[in-house]
Tab-separated table of N, CA and C in Angstrom:
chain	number	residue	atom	x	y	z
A	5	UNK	N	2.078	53.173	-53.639
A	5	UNK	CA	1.376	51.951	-53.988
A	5	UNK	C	2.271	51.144	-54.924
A	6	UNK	N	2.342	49.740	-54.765
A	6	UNK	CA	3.366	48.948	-55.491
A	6	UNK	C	2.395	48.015	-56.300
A	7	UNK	N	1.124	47.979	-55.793
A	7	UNK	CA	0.610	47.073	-56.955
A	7	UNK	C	-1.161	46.585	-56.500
A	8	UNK	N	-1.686	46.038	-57.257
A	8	UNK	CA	-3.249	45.851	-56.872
A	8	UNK	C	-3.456	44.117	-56.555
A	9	UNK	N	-4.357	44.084	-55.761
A	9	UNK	CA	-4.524	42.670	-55.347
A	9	UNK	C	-5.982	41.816	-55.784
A	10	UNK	N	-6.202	41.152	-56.768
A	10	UNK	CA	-7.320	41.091	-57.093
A	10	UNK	C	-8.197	39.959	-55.950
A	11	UNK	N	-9.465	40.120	-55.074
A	11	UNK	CA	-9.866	39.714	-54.029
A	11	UNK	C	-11.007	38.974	-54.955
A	12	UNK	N	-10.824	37.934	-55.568
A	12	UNK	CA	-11.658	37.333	-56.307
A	12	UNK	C	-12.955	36.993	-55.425
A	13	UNK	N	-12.423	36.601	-53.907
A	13	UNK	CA	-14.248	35.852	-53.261
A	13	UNK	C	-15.201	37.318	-53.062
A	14	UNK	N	-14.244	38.352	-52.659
A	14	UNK	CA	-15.260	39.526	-52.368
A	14	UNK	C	-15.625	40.111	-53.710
A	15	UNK	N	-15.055	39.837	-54.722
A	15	UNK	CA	-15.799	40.230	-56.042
A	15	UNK	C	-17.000	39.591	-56.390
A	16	UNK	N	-16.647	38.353	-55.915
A	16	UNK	CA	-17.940	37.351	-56.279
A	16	UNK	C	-19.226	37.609	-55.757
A	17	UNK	N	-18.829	37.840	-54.151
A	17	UNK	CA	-19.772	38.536	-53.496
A	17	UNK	C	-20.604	39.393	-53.669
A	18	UNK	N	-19.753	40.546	-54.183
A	18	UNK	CA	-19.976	42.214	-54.704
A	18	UNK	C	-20.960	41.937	-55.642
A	19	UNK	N	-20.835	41.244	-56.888
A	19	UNK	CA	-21.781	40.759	-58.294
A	19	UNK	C	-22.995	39.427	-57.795
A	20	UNK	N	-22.492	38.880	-57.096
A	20	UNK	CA	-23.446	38.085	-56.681
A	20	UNK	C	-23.189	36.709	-57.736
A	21	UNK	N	-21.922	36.663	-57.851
A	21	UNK	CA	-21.494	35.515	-58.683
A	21	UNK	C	-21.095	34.068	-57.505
A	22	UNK	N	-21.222	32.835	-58.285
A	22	UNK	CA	-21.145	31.784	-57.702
A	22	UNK	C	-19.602	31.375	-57.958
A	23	UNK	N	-18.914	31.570	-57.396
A	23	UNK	CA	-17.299	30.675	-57.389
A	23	UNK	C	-17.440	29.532	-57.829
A	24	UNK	N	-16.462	29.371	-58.946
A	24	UNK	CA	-16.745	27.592	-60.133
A	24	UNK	C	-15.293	27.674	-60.014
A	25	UNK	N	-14.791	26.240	-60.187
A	25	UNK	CA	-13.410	25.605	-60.035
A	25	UNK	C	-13.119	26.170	-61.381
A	26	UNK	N	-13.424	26.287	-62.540
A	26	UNK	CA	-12.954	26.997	-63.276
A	26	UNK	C	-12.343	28.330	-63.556
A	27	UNK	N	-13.090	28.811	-63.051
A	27	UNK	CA	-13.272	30.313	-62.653
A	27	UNK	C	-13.474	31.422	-63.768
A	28	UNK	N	-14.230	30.627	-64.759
A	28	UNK	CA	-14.630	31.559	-65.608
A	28	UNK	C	-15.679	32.894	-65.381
A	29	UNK	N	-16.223	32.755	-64.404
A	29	UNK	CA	-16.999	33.691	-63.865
A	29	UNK	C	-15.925	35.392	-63.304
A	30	UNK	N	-14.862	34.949	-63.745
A	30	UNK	CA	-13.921	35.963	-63.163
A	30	UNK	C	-12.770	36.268	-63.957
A	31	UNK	N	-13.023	35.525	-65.435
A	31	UNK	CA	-12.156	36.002	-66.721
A	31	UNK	C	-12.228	37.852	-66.681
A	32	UNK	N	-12.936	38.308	-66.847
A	32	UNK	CA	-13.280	39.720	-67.333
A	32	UNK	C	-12.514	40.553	-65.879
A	33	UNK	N	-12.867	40.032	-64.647
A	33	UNK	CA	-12.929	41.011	-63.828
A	33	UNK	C	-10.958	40.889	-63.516
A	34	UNK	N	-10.265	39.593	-63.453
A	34	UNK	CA	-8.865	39.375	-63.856
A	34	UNK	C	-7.814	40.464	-65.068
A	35	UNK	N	-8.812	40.360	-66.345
A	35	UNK	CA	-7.974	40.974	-67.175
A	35	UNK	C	-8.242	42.540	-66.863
A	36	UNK	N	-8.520	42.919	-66.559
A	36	UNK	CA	-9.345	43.938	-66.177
A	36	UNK	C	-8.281	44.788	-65.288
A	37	UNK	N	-8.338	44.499	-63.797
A	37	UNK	CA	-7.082	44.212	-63.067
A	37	UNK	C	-5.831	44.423	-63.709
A	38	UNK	N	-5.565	43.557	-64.589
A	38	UNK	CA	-4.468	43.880	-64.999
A	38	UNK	C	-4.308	44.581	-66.133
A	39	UNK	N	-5.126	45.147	-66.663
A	39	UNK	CA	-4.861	46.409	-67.463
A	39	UNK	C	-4.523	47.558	-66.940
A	40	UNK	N	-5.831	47.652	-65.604
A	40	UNK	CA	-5.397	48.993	-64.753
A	40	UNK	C	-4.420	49.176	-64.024
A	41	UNK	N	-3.873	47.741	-63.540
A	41	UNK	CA	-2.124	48.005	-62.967
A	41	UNK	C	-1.066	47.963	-63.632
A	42	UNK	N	-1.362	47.578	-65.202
A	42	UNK	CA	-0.136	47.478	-65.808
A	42	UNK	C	-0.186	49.040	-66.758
A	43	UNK	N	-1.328	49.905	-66.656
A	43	UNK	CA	-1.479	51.256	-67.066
A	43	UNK	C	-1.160	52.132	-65.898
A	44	UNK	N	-0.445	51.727	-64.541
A	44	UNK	CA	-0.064	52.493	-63.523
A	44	UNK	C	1.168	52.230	-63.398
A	45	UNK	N	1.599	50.910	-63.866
A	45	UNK	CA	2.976	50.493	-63.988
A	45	UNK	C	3.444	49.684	-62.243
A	46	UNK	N	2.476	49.198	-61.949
A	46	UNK	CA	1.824	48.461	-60.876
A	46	UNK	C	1.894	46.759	-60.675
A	47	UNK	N	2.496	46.325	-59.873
A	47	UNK	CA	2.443	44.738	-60.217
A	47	UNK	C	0.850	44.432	-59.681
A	48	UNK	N	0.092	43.468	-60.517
A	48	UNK	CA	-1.204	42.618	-60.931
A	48	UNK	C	-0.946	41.081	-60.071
A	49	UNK	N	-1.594	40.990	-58.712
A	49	UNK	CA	-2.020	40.159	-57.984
A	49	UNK	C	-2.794	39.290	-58.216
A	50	UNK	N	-2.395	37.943	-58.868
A	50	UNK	CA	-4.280	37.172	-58.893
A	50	UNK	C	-4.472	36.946	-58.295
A	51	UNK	N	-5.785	36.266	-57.900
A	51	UNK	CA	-6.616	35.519	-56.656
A	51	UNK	C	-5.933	34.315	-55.602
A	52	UNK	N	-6.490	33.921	-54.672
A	52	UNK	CA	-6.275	33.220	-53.767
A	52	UNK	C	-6.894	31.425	-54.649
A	53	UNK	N	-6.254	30.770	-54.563
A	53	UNK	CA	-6.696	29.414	-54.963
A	53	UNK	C	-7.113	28.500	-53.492
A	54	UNK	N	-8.700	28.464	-53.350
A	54	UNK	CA	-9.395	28.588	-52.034
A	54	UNK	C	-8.527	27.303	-51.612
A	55	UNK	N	-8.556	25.916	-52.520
A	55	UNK	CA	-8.462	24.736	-51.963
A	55	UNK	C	-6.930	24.666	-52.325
A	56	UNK	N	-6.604	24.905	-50.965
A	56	UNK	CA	-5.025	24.975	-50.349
A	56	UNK	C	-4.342	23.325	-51.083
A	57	UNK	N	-4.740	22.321	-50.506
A	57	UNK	CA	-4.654	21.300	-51.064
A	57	UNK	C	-4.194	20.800	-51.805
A	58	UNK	N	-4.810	21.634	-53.240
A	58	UNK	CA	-4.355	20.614	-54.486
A	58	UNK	C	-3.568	21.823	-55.513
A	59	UNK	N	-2.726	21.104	-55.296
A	59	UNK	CA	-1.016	21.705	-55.280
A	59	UNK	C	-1.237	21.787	-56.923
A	60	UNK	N	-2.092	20.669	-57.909
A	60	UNK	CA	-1.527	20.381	-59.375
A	60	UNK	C	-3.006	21.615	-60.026
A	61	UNK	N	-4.042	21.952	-59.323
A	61	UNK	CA	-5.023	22.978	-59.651
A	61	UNK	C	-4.356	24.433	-59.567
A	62	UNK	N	-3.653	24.802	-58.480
A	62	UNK	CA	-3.227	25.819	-58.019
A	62	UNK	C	-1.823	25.899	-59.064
A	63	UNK	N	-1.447	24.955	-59.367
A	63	UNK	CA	-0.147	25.080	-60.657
A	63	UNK	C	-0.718	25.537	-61.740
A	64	UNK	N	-2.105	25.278	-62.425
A	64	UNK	CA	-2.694	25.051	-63.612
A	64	UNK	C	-2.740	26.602	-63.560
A	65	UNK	N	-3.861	27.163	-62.234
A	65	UNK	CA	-4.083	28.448	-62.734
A	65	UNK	C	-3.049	29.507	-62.541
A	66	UNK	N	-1.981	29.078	-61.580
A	66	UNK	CA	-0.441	29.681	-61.146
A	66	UNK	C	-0.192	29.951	-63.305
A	67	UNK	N	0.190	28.958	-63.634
A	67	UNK	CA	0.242	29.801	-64.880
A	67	UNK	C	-0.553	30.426	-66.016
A	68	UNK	N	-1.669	30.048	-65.909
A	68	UNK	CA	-3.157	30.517	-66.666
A	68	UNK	C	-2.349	32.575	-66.110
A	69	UNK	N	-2.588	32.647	-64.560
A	69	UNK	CA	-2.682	33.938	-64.428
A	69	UNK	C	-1.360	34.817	-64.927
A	70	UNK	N	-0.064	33.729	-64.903
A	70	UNK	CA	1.388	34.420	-65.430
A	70	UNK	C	1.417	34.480	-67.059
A	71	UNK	N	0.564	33.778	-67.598
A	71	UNK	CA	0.721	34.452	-69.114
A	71	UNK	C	-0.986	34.889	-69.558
A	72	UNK	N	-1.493	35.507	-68.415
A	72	UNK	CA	-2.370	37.029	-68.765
A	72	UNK	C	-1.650	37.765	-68.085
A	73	UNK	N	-0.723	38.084	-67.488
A	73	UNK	CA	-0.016	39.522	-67.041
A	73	UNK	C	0.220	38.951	-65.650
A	74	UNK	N	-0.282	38.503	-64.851
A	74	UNK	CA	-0.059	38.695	-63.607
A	74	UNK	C	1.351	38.376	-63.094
A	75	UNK	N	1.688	39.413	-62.099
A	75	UNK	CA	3.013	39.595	-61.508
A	75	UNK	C	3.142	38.504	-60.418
A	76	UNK	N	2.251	38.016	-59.966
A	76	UNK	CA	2.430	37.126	-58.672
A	76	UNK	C	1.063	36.638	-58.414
A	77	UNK	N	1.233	35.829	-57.138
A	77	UNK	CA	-0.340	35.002	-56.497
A	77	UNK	C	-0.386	35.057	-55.187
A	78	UNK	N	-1.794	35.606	-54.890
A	78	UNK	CA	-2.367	35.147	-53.225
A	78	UNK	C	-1.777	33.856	-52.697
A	79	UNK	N	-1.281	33.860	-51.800
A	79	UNK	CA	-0.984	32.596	-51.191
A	79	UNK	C	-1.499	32.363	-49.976
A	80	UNK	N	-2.384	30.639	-49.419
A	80	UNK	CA	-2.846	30.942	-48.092
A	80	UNK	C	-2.290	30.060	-47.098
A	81	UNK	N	-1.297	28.986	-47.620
A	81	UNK	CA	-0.690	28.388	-47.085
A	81	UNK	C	0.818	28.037	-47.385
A	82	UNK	N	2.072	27.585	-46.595
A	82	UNK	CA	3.040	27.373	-47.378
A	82	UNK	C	3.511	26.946	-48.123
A	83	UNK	N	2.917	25.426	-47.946
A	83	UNK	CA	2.815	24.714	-49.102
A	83	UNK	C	3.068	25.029	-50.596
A	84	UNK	N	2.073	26.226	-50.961
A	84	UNK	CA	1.674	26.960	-51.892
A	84	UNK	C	2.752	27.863	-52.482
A	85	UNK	N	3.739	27.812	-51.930
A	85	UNK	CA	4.394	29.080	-52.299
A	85	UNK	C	5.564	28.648	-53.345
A	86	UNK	N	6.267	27.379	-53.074
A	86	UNK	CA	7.044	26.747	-54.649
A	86	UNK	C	6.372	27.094	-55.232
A	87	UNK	N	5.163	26.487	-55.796
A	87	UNK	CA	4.053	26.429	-56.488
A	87	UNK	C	3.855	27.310	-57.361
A	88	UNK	N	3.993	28.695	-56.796
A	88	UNK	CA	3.521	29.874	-57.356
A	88	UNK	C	4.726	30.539	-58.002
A	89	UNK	N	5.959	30.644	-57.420
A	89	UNK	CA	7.065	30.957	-57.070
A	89	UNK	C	7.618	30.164	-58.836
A	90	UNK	N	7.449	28.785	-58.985
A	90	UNK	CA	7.782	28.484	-60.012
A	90	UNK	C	7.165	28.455	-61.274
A	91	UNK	N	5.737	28.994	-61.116
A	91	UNK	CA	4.990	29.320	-62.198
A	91	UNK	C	5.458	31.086	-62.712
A	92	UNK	N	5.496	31.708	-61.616
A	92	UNK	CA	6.239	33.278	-62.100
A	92	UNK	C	7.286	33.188	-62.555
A	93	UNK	N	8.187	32.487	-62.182
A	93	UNK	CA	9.277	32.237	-62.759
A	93	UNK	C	9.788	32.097	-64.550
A	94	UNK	N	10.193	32.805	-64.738
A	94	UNK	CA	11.165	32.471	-66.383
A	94	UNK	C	11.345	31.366	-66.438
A	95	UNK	N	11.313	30.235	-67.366
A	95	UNK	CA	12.323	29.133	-67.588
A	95	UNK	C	13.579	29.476	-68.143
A	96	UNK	N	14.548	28.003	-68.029
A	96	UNK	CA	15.638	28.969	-68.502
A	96	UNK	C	16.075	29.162	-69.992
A	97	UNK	N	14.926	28.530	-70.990
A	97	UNK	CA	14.962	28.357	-71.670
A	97	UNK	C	14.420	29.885	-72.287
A	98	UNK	N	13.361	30.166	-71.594
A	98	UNK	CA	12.546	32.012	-71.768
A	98	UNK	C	13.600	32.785	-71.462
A	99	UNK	N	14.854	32.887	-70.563
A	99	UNK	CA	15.798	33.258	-70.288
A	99	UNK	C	16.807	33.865	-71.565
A	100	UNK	N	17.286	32.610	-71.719
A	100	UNK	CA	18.246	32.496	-72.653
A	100	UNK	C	17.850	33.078	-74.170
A	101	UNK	N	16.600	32.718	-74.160
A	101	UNK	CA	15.893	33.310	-75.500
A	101	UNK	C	15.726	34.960	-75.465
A	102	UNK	N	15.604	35.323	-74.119
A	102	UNK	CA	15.430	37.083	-73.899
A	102	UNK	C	16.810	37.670	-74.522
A	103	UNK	N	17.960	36.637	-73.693
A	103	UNK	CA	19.466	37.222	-73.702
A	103	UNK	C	19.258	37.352	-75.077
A	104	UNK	N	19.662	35.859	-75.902
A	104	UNK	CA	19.608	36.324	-77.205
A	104	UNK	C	18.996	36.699	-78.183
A	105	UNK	N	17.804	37.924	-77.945
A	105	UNK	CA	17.032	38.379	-78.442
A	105	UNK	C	17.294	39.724	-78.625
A	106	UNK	N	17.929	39.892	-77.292
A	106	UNK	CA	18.939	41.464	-76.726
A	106	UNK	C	19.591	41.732	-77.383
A	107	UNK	N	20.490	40.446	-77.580
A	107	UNK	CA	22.140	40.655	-78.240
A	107	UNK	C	21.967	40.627	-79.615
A	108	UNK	N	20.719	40.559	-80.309
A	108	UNK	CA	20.599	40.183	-81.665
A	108	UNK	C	19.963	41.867	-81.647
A	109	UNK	N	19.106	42.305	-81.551
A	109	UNK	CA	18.617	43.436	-81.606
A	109	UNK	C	19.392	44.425	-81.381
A	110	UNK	N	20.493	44.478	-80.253
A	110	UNK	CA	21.531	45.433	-80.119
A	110	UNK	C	22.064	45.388	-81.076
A	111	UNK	N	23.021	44.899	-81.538
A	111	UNK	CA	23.396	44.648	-83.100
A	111	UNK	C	22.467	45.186	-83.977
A	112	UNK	N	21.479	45.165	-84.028
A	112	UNK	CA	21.284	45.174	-85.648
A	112	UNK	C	20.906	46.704	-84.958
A	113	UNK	N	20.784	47.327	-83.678
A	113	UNK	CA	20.216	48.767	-83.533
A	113	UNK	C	22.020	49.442	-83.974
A	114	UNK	N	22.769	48.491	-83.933
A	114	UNK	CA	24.327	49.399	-84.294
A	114	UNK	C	24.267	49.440	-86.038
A	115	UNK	N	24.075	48.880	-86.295
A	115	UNK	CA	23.610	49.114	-87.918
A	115	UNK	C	22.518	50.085	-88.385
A	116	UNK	N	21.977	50.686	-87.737
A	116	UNK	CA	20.763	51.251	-87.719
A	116	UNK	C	19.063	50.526	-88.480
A	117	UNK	N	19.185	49.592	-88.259
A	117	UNK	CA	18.053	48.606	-88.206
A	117	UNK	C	17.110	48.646	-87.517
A	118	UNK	N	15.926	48.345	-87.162
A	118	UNK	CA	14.875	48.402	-86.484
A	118	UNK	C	13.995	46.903	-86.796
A	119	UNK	N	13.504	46.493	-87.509
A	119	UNK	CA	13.089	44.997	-87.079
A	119	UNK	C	13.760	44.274	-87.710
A	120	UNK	N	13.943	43.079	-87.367
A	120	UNK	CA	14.873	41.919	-87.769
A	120	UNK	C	14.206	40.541	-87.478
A	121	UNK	N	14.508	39.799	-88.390
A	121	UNK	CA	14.057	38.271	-88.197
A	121	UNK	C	14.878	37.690	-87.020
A	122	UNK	N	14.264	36.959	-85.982
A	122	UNK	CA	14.952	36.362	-84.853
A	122	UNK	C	13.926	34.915	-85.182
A	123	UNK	N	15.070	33.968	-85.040
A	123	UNK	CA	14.491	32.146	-85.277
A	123	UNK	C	12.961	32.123	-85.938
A	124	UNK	N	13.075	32.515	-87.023
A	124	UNK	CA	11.830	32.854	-87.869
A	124	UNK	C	10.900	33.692	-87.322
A	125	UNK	N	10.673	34.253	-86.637
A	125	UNK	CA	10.029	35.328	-86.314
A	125	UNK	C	10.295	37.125	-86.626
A	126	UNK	N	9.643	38.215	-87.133
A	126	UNK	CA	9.744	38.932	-87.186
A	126	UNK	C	9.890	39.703	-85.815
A	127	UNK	N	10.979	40.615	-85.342
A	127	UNK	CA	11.020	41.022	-84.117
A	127	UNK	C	10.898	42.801	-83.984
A	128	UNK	N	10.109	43.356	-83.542
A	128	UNK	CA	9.907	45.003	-83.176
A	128	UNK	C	10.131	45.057	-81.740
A	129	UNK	N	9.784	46.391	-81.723
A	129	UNK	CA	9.865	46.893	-80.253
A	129	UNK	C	9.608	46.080	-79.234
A	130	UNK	N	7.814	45.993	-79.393
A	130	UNK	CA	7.038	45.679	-78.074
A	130	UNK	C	7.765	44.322	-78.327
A	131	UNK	N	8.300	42.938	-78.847
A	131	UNK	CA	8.697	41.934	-78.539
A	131	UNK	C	10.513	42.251	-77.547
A	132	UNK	N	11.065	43.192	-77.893
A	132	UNK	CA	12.208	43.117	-77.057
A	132	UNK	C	11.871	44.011	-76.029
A	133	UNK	N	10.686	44.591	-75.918
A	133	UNK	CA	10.569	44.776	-74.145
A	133	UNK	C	9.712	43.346	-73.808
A	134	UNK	N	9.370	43.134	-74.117
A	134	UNK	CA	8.815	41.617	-73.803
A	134	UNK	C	10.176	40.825	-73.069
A	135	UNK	N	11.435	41.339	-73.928
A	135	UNK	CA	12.298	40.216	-73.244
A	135	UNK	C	13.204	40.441	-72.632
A	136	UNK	N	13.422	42.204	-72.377
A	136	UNK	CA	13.512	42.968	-71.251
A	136	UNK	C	12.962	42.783	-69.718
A	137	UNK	N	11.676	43.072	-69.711
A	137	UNK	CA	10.844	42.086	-68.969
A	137	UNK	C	10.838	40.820	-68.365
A	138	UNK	N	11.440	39.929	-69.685
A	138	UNK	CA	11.780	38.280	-68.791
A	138	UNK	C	12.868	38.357	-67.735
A	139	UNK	N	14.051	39.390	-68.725
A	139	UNK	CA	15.238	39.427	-68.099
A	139	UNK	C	15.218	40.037	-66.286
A	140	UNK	N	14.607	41.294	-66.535
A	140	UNK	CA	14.144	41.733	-65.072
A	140	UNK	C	13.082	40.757	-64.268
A	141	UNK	N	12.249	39.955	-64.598
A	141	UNK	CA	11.613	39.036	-63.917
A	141	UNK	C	12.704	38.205	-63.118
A	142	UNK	N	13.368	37.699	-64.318
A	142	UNK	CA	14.387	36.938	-63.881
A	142	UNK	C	15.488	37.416	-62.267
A	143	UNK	N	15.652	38.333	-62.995
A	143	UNK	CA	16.572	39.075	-61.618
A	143	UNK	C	15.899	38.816	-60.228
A	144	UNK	N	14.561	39.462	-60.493
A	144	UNK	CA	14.027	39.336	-59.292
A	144	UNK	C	13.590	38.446	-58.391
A	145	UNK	N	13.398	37.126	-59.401
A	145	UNK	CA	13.146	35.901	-58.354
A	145	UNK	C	13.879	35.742	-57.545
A	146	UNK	N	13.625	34.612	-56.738
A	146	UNK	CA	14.279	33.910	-55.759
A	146	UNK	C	15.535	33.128	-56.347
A	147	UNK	N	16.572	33.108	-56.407
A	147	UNK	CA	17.810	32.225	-56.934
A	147	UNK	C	17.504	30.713	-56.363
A	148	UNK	N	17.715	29.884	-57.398
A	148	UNK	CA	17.471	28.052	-56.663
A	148	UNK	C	18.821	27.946	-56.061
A	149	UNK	N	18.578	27.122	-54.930
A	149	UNK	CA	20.120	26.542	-54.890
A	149	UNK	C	20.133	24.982	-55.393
């Protein structure tokens, strides 16, 4: 198994919930999802964005779902797939900030250091797998030409 797919309309179904353009009716059952795949070490699928259409809704929640965890998005048309494709995506600005977050932390782990101030911020562990993480995100996308 490589990862879980969250089927937001048949959830709705299942509870007997009404689908809202918001989709607050499906906060809980989302994070949820991605606790249990990111405690299997599992990539976290969000939902399908029903109305194929509107490219600037499907952007909004394209990143709503990439900074609660989610690894990727249902897609039902092609259209859709920049869309999503550039909301998972690192900027290169999240990029560059991982690199030198690496190279600052390696260093100070050769000194035998353990947290260090990075651009006013205090930095530990869980923040440089955080940017471990960007870095491997990164890899894995699609390259622009």
């Amino acid at each position: 198994m490589q990862g879980l797919v969250f089927g937001s309309d048949d959830f709705c179904a299942d509870i007997g919930a009404t689908r809202t353009e918001d989709a607050k009716e499906l906060l809980y059952a989302r994070q949820y999802l991605i606790t249990v795949a990111k405690a299997f070490q599992l990539q976290a699928i969000d939902m399908v964005h029903i109305n194929y259409k509107d490219l600037a809704g499907l952007q909004m929640q394209s990143i709503e779902g990439a900074k609660m965890g989610f690894t990727g998005k249902q897609v039902i048309h092609p259209d859709q797939i920049s869309v999503v494709n550039e909301a998972f995506s690192p900027s290169q600005e999240k990029i560059q900030w991982a690199r030198d977050l690496i190279a600052e932390f390696e260093g100070h782990q050769a000194t035998g250091k353990g947290a260090f101030n990075f651009r006013g911020h205090m930095i530990d562990m869980p923040l440089v797998l955080q940017a471990k993480n960007v870095l491997k995100l990164a890899e894995a996308m699609p390259k622009k030409n």
